[in-house]
Tab-separated table of C-alpha atoms in Angstrom:
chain	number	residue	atom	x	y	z
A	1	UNK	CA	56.333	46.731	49.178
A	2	UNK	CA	56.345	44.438	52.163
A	3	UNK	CA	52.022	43.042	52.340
A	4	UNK	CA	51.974	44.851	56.091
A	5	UNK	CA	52.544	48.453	53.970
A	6	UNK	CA	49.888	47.173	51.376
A	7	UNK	CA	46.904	45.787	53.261
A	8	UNK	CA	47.615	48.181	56.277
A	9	UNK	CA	47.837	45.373	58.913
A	10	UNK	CA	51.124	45.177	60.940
A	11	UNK	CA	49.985	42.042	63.096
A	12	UNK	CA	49.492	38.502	62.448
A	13	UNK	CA	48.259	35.714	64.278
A	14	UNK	CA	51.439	34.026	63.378
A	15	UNK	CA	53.567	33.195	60.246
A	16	UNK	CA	51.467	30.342	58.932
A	17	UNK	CA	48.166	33.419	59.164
A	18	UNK	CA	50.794	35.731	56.986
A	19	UNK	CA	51.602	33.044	54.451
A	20	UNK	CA	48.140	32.198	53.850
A	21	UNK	CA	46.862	35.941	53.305
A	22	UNK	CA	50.483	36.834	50.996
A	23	UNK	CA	49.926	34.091	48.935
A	24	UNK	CA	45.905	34.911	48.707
A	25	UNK	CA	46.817	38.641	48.113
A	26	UNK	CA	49.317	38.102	45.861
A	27	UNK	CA	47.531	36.044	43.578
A	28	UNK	CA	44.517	38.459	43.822
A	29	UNK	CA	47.196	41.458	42.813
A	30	UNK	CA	48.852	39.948	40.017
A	31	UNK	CA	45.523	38.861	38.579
A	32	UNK	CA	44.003	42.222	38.807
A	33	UNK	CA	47.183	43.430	36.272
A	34	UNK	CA	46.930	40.989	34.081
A	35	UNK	CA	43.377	41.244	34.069
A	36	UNK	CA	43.946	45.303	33.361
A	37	UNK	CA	46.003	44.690	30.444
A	38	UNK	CA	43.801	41.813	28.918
A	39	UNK	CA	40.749	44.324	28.909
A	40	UNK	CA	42.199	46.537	26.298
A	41	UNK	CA	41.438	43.377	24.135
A	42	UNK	CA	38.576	42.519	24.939
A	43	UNK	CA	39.539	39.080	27.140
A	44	UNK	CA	39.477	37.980	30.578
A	45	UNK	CA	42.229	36.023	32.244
A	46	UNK	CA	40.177	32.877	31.714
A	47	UNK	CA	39.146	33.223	28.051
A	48	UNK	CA	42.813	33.751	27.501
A	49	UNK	CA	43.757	30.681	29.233
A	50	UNK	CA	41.216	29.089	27.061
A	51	UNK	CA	42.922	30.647	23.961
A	52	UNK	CA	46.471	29.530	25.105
A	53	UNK	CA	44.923	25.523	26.134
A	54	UNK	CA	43.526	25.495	22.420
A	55	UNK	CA	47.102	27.059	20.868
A	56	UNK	CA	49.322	23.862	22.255
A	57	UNK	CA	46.656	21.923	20.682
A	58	UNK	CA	46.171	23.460	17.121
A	59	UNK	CA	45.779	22.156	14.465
A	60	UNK	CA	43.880	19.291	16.780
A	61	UNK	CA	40.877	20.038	18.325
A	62	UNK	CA	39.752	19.695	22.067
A	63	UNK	CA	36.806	18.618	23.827
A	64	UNK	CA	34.794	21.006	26.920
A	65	UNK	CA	36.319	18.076	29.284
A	66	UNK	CA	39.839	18.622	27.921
A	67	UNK	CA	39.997	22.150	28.443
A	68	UNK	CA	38.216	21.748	32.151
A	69	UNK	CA	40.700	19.782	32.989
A	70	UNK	CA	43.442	22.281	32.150
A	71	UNK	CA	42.047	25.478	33.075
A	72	UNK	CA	43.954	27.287	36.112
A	73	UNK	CA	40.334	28.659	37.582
A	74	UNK	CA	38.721	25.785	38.333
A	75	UNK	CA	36.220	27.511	39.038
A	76	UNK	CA	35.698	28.605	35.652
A	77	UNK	CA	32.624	26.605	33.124
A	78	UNK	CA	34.501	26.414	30.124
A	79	UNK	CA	31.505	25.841	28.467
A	80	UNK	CA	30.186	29.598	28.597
A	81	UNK	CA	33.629	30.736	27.807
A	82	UNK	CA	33.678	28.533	24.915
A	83	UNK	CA	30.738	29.642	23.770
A	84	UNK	CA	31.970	33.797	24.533
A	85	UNK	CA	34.979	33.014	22.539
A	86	UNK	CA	32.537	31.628	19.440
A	87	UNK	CA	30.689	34.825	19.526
A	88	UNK	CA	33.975	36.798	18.896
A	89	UNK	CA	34.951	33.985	16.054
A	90	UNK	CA	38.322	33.303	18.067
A	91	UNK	CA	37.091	29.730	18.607
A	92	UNK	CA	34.959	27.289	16.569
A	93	UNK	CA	32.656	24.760	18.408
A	94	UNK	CA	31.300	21.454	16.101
A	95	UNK	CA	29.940	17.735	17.043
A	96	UNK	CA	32.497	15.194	18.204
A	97	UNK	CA	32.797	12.494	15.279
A	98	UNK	CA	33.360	9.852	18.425
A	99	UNK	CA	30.989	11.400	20.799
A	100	UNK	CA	28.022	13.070	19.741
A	101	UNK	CA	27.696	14.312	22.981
A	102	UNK	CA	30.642	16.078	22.952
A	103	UNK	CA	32.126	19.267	21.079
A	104	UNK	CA	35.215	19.609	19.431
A	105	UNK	CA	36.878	23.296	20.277
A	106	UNK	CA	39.314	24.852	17.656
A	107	UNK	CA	41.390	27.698	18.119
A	108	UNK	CA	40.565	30.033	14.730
A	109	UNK	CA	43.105	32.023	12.694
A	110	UNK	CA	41.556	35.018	14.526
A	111	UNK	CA	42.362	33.162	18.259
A	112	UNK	CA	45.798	32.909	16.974
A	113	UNK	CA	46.270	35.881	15.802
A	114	UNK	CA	45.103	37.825	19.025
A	115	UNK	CA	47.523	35.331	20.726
A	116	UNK	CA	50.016	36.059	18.917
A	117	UNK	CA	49.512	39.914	19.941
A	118	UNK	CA	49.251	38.730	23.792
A	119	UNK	CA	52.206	37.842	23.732
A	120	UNK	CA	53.944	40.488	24.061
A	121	UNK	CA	51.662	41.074	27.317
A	122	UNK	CA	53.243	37.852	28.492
A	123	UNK	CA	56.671	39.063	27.899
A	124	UNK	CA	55.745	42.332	30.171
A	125	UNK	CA	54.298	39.779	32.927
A	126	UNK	CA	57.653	37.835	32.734
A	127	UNK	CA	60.087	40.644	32.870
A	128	UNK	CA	58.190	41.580	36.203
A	129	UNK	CA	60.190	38.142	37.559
A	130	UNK	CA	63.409	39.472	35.921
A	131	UNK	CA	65.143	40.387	39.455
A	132	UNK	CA	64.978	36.534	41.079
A	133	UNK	CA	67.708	34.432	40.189
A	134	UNK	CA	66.368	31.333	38.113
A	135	UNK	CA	67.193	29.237	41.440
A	136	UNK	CA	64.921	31.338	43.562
A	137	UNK	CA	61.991	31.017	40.942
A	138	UNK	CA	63.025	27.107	40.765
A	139	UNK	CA	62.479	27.185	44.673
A	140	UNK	CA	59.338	29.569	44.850
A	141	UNK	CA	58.128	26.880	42.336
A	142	UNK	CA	59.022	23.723	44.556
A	143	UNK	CA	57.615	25.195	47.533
A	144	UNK	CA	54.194	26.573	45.720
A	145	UNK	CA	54.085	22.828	44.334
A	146	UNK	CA	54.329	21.168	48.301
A	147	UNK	CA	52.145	23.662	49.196
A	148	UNK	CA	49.380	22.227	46.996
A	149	UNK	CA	49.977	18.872	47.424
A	150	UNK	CA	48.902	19.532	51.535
A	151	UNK	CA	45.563	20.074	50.247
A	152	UNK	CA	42.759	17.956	48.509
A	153	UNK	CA	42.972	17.901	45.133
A	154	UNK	CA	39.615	21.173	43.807
């Protein structure tokens, strides 16, 4: 459905005003289905990207600062959801050895487990691209990429 059918507006100021509310809207809408389907277990969007930072890195364990600097929200404070994800044992939190300051994150058996469920969520969410050619995705990626790069860095 074209975003003037979904958010009941048929005018713009211009095309630059459209692009900036389809890209805001879109992101808002596919969040809200992911988010729908991560409920029934239990897990936001940003606890699983938590989760899925801490998978690449098993059996090696990462630092708050690590995953901060890899989450997609950064709006996020990996810290709390850190400390959400101990409380359901799908993460373990101990001292740094190097920095006693710090605090080594590990994935459990659990984590991977559930992950291991989720993806088959993340097969659903991928199938939803299924009808763009992998050179339109390739280009939707390009221009999302230049897109960023206009604006200072969050």
């Amino acid at each position: 459905m074209k975003l003037e059918q979904e958010i009941k507006q048929n005018k713009f100021k211009d095309a630059y005003h459209k692009l900036r509310v389809n890209i805001l809207y879109t992101s808002n809408w596919m969040g809200h289905q992911y988010s729908k389907d991560l409920k029934k277990f239990g897990i936001s969007i940003e606890k699983f990207n938590v989760l899925q930072i801490l998978r690449v890195q098993y059996p090696n364990p990462s630092t708050i600062n690590f995953l901060v600097d890899r989450l997609l929200n950064k709006m996020s404070n990996a810290s709390r959801l850190v400390e959400k994800l101990k409380k359901k044992r799908l993460v373990e939190r101990d001292v740094n050895e190097g920095d006693g300051r710090a605090r080594d994150v590990l994935i459990t058996q659990e984590g991977l487990a559930l992950l291991k469920k989720l993806d088959k969520l993340e097969e659903k969410w991928i199938k939803n691209f299924s009808h763009l050619s992998e050179n339109e995705i390739e280009k939707i990626n390009d221009l999302l990429d230049m897109l960023r790069k206009q604006f200072p860095s969050i």
